[in-house]
XYZ file of C-alpha atoms in Angstrom:
446
model
C 72.942 -1.075 31.644
C 73.049 -4.191 29.338
C 74.479 -6.463 32.275
C 71.681 -5.416 34.607
C 68.891 -5.815 32.103
C 70.352 -9.575 31.465
C 70.311 -10.146 35.385
C 67.266 -9.420 35.531
C 65.878 -11.333 32.716
C 67.886 -14.188 34.375
C 65.645 -13.970 37.657
C 62.468 -13.716 36.047
C 59.952 -15.993 37.910
C 56.779 -16.710 38.607
C 56.372 -14.407 41.689
C 57.729 -11.826 39.433
C 54.755 -12.229 37.022
C 52.082 -12.207 39.741
C 53.109 -9.109 40.737
C 52.994 -7.878 37.588
C 49.090 -6.427 37.594
C 49.449 -4.165 34.309
C 50.946 -7.261 32.616
C 48.286 -10.015 33.763
C 45.811 -7.458 32.380
C 47.214 -6.843 28.797
C 47.414 -10.653 28.463
C 43.674 -11.031 29.929
C 42.385 -8.750 27.300
C 44.551 -10.458 24.571
C 43.129 -13.571 25.513
C 39.573 -12.254 25.553
C 40.050 -10.446 22.278
C 40.942 -13.927 20.521
C 38.611 -16.015 22.109
C 36.057 -13.039 20.499
C 37.816 -14.093 16.721
C 37.430 -17.255 17.132
C 33.588 -17.047 18.016
C 33.131 -15.300 14.711
C 34.744 -18.054 12.769
C 31.804 -20.118 13.663
C 28.955 -17.590 12.778
C 27.874 -18.319 9.389
C 26.915 -16.269 6.030
C 23.389 -15.421 5.929
C 21.862 -17.101 2.829
C 24.621 -20.327 2.798
C 23.804 -23.929 2.313
C 26.024 -25.344 4.355
C 25.964 -28.772 3.057
C 26.315 -27.496 -0.291
C 29.217 -25.236 0.124
C 31.065 -28.116 2.393
C 31.157 -30.064 -1.048
C 32.309 -27.858 -2.953
C 34.810 -26.418 -0.367
C 36.168 -29.828 -0.245
C 36.978 -30.019 -3.887
C 38.952 -26.875 -4.047
C 40.900 -27.521 -0.736
C 43.967 -28.375 -2.128
C 44.329 -24.907 -3.525
C 44.264 -21.333 -2.351
C 41.139 -21.684 -0.442
C 43.073 -24.415 1.457
C 45.633 -21.728 2.458
C 43.245 -19.289 2.986
C 41.202 -21.299 5.554
C 44.362 -22.107 7.586
C 45.167 -18.641 8.033
C 41.744 -17.943 8.661
C 41.181 -20.438 11.683
C 38.480 -22.641 9.550
C 36.385 -19.629 8.713
C 36.611 -20.452 4.985
C 35.366 -23.848 5.288
C 32.328 -22.664 7.260
C 31.845 -19.334 5.068
C 31.743 -17.449 8.157
C 31.599 -13.744 8.745
C 35.540 -13.531 9.270
C 35.998 -15.793 6.224
C 38.184 -12.883 4.400
C 40.270 -13.099 7.905
C 42.995 -10.339 7.884
C 44.448 -10.756 4.988
C 43.376 -8.091 2.868
C 44.935 -5.772 5.320
C 47.760 -7.526 5.283
C 47.756 -7.253 1.353
C 47.285 -3.447 1.683
C 50.185 -3.111 3.876
C 52.351 -4.902 1.599
C 51.256 -2.902 -1.224
C 51.942 0.556 0.862
C 55.697 -0.345 1.838
C 55.895 -0.962 -2.097
C 54.228 2.131 -3.181
C 56.570 3.995 -0.468
C 59.713 2.787 -2.289
C 58.159 4.088 -5.659
C 56.352 6.973 -4.995
C 58.486 9.907 -3.545
C 55.331 11.654 -1.828
C 54.766 8.644 0.438
C 58.246 8.130 0.841
C 58.995 11.737 2.399
C 55.891 10.672 4.659
C 57.933 7.801 5.742
C 60.420 10.238 6.877
C 58.381 12.251 9.024
C 58.127 10.192 11.675
C 55.299 9.260 13.932
C 52.871 11.893 11.944
C 53.859 10.260 8.815
C 53.425 6.581 9.872
C 49.807 7.475 10.961
C 49.045 9.221 7.481
C 50.326 5.939 5.826
C 48.178 3.590 8.618
C 45.428 5.409 7.234
C 45.874 4.874 3.839
C 46.532 1.681 4.432
C 43.103 1.226 6.289
C 41.309 2.568 2.906
C 43.369 0.042 0.805
C 42.149 -2.555 3.087
C 38.321 -1.827 2.773
C 38.912 -1.485 -1.183
C 40.487 -5.050 -1.339
C 37.805 -6.432 0.830
C 35.467 -4.732 -1.001
C 36.727 -6.662 -4.382
C 37.538 -9.948 -2.803
C 34.042 -10.266 -0.840
C 32.061 -9.488 -4.107
C 34.077 -12.178 -6.058
C 33.097 -14.578 -2.995
C 29.321 -13.264 -3.669
C 29.504 -14.208 -7.450
C 31.809 -17.121 -7.081
C 29.147 -18.663 -4.536
C 26.303 -17.765 -6.891
C 28.136 -19.739 -9.616
C 27.905 -22.884 -7.277
C 25.189 -25.529 -7.572
C 22.614 -24.751 -5.103
C 25.252 -23.087 -2.435
C 23.350 -20.049 -2.088
C 19.496 -20.253 -1.079
C 18.452 -16.966 -2.970
C 20.791 -15.604 -5.360
C 20.606 -12.285 -6.242
C 21.380 -8.731 -5.702
C 20.345 -8.744 -2.162
C 22.524 -11.471 -1.814
C 25.631 -10.089 -3.227
C 25.022 -6.652 -1.289
C 24.807 -8.535 2.387
C 27.659 -10.778 1.735
C 29.916 -7.598 0.502
C 28.846 -5.683 3.526
C 29.179 -8.873 5.922
C 32.636 -10.220 4.893
C 34.032 -6.494 4.685
C 32.989 -5.242 8.204
C 34.173 -8.712 9.813
C 37.614 -8.104 7.960
C 37.401 -4.029 9.265
C 36.695 -5.475 12.656
C 39.112 -7.948 12.866
C 41.495 -5.115 11.743
C 40.445 -3.021 14.910
C 41.045 -5.673 17.159
C 44.538 -6.428 16.199
C 44.584 -2.571 16.568
C 43.677 -2.980 20.123
C 45.669 -5.929 20.961
C 48.908 -4.272 19.720
C 47.791 -1.248 21.791
C 46.165 -2.930 25.102
C 47.347 -6.468 24.965
C 50.545 -8.400 24.223
C 52.140 -9.002 21.169
C 51.309 -7.617 17.603
C 47.711 -8.022 17.325
C 47.478 -8.858 13.398
C 49.720 -11.625 13.976
C 48.537 -12.917 17.175
C 45.383 -12.822 15.027
C 46.958 -15.348 12.411
C 48.516 -17.149 14.706
C 45.224 -18.052 16.929
C 43.840 -19.370 13.139
C 46.556 -21.315 12.653
C 46.983 -23.109 16.233
C 43.335 -23.676 16.259
C 43.150 -26.201 13.894
C 46.196 -28.114 15.494
C 44.395 -30.391 17.668
C 42.391 -31.617 14.657
C 45.319 -32.165 12.626
C 47.001 -34.241 15.449
C 44.300 -36.170 16.194
C 43.599 -36.964 12.534
C 47.061 -38.220 12.524
C 47.131 -40.342 15.992
C 43.845 -41.987 14.318
C 45.522 -42.801 11.219
C 48.697 -44.415 13.046
C 45.741 -46.265 15.061
C 44.335 -47.624 11.890
C 47.461 -48.752 10.630
C 47.491 -46.511 7.868
C 50.521 -44.620 9.054
C 53.336 -46.945 11.016
C 54.526 -46.033 14.737
C 58.135 -45.636 13.372
C 56.977 -42.871 10.880
C 54.802 -40.856 13.107
C 57.835 -40.712 15.506
C 60.191 -39.496 13.433
C 57.782 -36.964 12.121
C 57.284 -35.973 16.001
C 61.420 -35.756 16.377
C 61.630 -33.890 12.995
C 59.102 -31.447 13.795
C 61.155 -30.461 16.894
C 64.426 -30.185 14.881
C 62.816 -28.193 12.542
C 61.273 -26.106 15.257
C 64.665 -25.432 17.029
C 66.459 -24.619 13.895
C 63.496 -21.828 13.094
C 64.141 -20.824 16.290
C 68.216 -20.381 15.954
C 67.802 -18.787 12.112
C 65.373 -16.120 13.768
C 67.053 -14.971 16.199
C 70.468 -14.679 14.256
C 71.855 -11.402 13.208
C 74.681 -10.116 11.937
C 75.778 -7.122 13.988
C 77.814 -4.077 12.465
C 80.061 -2.597 14.698
C 79.271 1.450 14.856
C 81.500 3.852 16.545
C 80.938 7.672 17.704
C 83.673 9.929 18.339
C 84.756 11.967 20.953
C 82.626 14.882 21.585
C 83.181 18.258 23.715
C 80.312 19.733 25.280
C 81.701 22.994 27.305
C 84.298 22.356 28.909
C 84.102 18.752 29.485
C 85.122 16.176 26.735
C 82.979 12.882 26.189
C 84.368 9.709 25.422
C 82.842 8.144 21.675
C 80.834 5.674 22.109
C 80.116 2.202 19.910
C 76.733 0.481 19.565
C 76.179 -2.305 17.075
C 73.372 -2.301 13.782
C 71.412 -5.443 13.587
C 70.918 -7.030 10.485
C 68.516 -10.001 10.557
C 69.405 -13.219 8.815
C 65.997 -13.349 7.546
C 64.555 -9.824 7.082
C 62.036 -10.648 4.656
C 60.218 -12.676 7.291
C 57.206 -14.984 5.910
C 56.211 -12.577 3.137
C 58.673 -15.001 0.465
C 56.211 -18.006 1.144
C 53.063 -16.098 1.424
C 53.647 -14.576 -2.053
C 55.186 -17.483 -3.763
C 52.501 -20.320 -2.926
C 49.598 -17.653 -3.528
C 50.692 -17.311 -6.842
C 51.421 -20.993 -7.620
C 48.159 -22.088 -6.241
C 46.471 -19.630 -8.238
C 46.202 -21.268 -11.396
C 44.611 -24.625 -9.953
C 42.050 -22.609 -7.656
C 40.645 -20.629 -10.854
C 40.850 -23.945 -12.842
C 38.717 -25.445 -10.575
C 36.157 -23.300 -10.394
C 36.018 -23.179 -14.110
C 34.919 -25.949 -16.197
C 37.835 -28.322 -16.784
C 36.640 -30.671 -19.472
C 36.111 -27.930 -21.884
C 40.217 -27.121 -21.236
C 42.351 -27.954 -23.827
C 44.878 -30.492 -23.149
C 48.345 -28.456 -22.930
C 46.015 -26.256 -19.976
C 45.311 -29.662 -18.192
C 48.762 -31.085 -18.464
C 50.014 -27.764 -17.285
C 47.995 -27.911 -14.213
C 48.787 -31.132 -13.501
C 52.775 -30.316 -13.363
C 51.956 -27.009 -11.223
C 50.202 -29.464 -8.839
C 51.694 -30.070 -4.895
C 54.383 -32.154 -4.573
C 55.193 -32.058 -8.429
C 59.128 -31.526 -9.194
C 58.457 -28.400 -11.667
C 55.817 -26.898 -8.590
C 58.765 -27.877 -6.174
C 61.462 -25.776 -8.537
C 58.973 -23.059 -8.874
C 58.150 -22.570 -5.473
C 61.788 -22.194 -4.062
C 62.975 -20.144 -7.276
C 60.136 -17.822 -6.307
C 60.797 -17.807 -2.523
C 64.197 -16.705 -3.411
C 63.152 -14.011 -5.734
C 60.724 -12.553 -3.172
C 63.154 -12.523 -0.150
C 65.782 -10.598 -1.759
C 62.944 -8.155 -3.538
C 61.243 -7.924 -0.080
C 64.548 -7.454 1.720
C 65.168 -4.501 -0.811
C 62.027 -2.766 -0.297
C 62.181 -3.243 3.674
C 65.723 -2.407 4.348
C 67.500 0.689 2.454
C 70.897 0.704 2.797
C 71.664 4.494 1.840
C 69.136 5.571 4.242
C 70.767 3.560 6.834
C 74.306 5.268 6.247
C 72.656 8.754 5.732
C 71.122 8.238 9.459
C 74.644 7.017 10.535
C 76.311 9.983 9.217
C 73.590 12.379 10.373
C 74.444 11.365 14.227
C 78.183 11.202 13.556
C 78.447 7.434 13.372
C 80.817 5.374 11.284
C 81.702 1.920 10.304
C 85.540 1.591 11.342
C 87.492 1.336 7.934
C 84.358 2.857 5.984
C 84.119 6.437 4.988
C 80.659 7.727 5.896
C 78.157 8.064 3.364
C 78.551 5.983 -0.242
C 81.099 3.935 1.150
C 79.405 2.816 4.249
C 75.910 2.250 2.279
C 78.009 0.027 -0.246
C 79.627 -1.846 2.646
C 75.868 -2.634 4.526
C 74.752 -3.752 0.885
C 77.223 -6.233 0.589
C 76.764 -7.535 3.934
C 72.994 -7.558 3.576
C 73.181 -9.262 0.184
C 75.406 -12.011 1.846
C 73.388 -12.861 4.630
C 69.945 -12.333 2.436
C 71.743 -15.640 0.539
C 71.548 -17.647 3.590
C 68.115 -16.381 4.679
C 66.627 -17.463 1.583
C 68.165 -20.805 1.476
C 66.584 -21.094 4.870
C 63.011 -20.279 3.792
C 63.418 -22.466 0.871
C 64.512 -25.411 3.078
C 61.586 -24.828 5.691
C 59.295 -24.720 3.203
C 60.559 -27.706 0.920
C 60.568 -30.065 3.341
C 57.217 -30.685 4.385
C 56.077 -30.488 0.880
C 58.765 -33.103 0.075
C 57.557 -35.494 2.950
C 54.297 -35.213 1.856
C 55.073 -36.465 -1.853
C 56.889 -39.051 -0.379
C 54.995 -40.257 2.595
C 51.630 -39.519 1.756
C 51.416 -38.025 5.758
C 48.497 -34.735 5.714
C 50.836 -31.854 7.136
C 48.935 -29.477 8.849
C 51.857 -27.238 9.562
C 53.456 -26.309 6.243
C 56.659 -24.191 6.035
C 54.912 -20.391 5.859
C 52.344 -21.397 8.808
C 55.299 -22.907 11.069
C 57.410 -19.889 10.622
C 54.735 -17.810 11.245
C 53.878 -19.704 14.666
C 57.492 -19.838 15.729
C 58.182 -15.939 15.014
C 54.943 -14.831 16.735
C 56.100 -16.762 19.520
C 59.301 -15.480 20.241
C 57.996 -12.022 19.502
C 54.895 -12.334 22.119
C 57.576 -14.235 24.694
C 59.919 -11.281 24.144
C 57.473 -8.708 24.907
C 56.326 -10.412 27.935
C 59.894 -10.445 29.518
C 60.362 -6.735 28.600
C 57.369 -5.702 30.501
C 58.420 -7.897 33.552
C 61.823 -6.266 33.277
C 60.258 -2.832 32.976
C 58.096 -3.742 36.072
C 61.224 -4.918 38.561
C 62.873 -1.828 37.589
C 60.054 0.285 38.311
C 59.975 -1.627 41.867
C 63.409 -0.821 42.430
C 63.246 2.436 41.615
C 60.108 2.978 44.229
C 62.544 0.939 46.830
C 65.319 3.357 46.455
C 63.277 6.189 46.575
C 61.600 4.577 49.751
C 65.014 4.046 51.365
C 66.067 8.016 49.963
C 63.110 9.379 52.055
C 63.635 7.422 55.120
C 67.619 8.387 55.047
C 66.574 11.977 54.912
C 64.358 11.829 57.835
């Protein structure tokens, strides 16, 4: 079966794509949904003075606001109705994953299958609404505290801002779920992907303009392009890398027939934590600078000012803490999303075992041992990919648009979407082969 799938995948061509009507409908639906999302990032929030806000944002673009603005496709910079983006939903999902590992009731729901996942997803939606309400209210208060940013401050502006921003986030959550069900790829990931990619043309044109004016040498720009290609290739290699553990199933007898034992593999991804560790680490490190930017820095004590300067992007302490936090969250999040004991129990339940290790506790210990070793490699890979842009910015002064986190998201989502397209094409070709075989069988019967 695997060899047949590989042969079909190797024979995929444009003609096969042209015949897959369902796939084309899914792609057009996905593109249409992403177009609606991009339109929403240009609809401004009511009651905002665009010029005053643009000036205030420019002063804080180096903090958390700059990172959120990149993920939101520029909606924060324009203070659009989608300024909160999809981040409250992602935060709620991560919180629910943590809670399912701590609260026994939620852990039991997780093990109930599809029905349990539906209940957990509903709790995640409730959490998204709560986080969006809190964050939108904070934004409303922060905007009113700015210099002439809000044209008519007051309770009405606060209520309208909370309703608009929360509604924007809930619409994006619904849109992402629709893309997942009726389109191609993971809808939430594609929305973030679209927001990041949307800013790439202006970033590339800005870099070329710096090269034209002589601010950047042509050799440095070419070196950056070559380095970007190498890093992307490295990310693709690591994201697809797996450590496969051999699983064997014993012989079994059904009636008077004896069936031969089967073998399979338990795939362990090299980077099990994904992009969560860099997102957590960068958010926590940039938060103090962002909060200080909204406060009156002239009244801050000297020690606080010196700490903020050391925690600035590109500083040695900042880069050290950034790398250390990525390492910590890589192990922490891997422990949350993958439980070796549950995996060993599932193998034992289905009579599967790893050769050389007894089912149960010994199997769980071996899986945990292998997972810890590959997580070390995966965590070091995340540190290298995320710190390389920071080092180059500090050393050369080149304004890199794609940092390590955004580059990981772009490459990962692209790989996942391409894999799903190939899967739909393979399924379409299988359906065609089955129909042809049925037609031939019918003709022979006649």
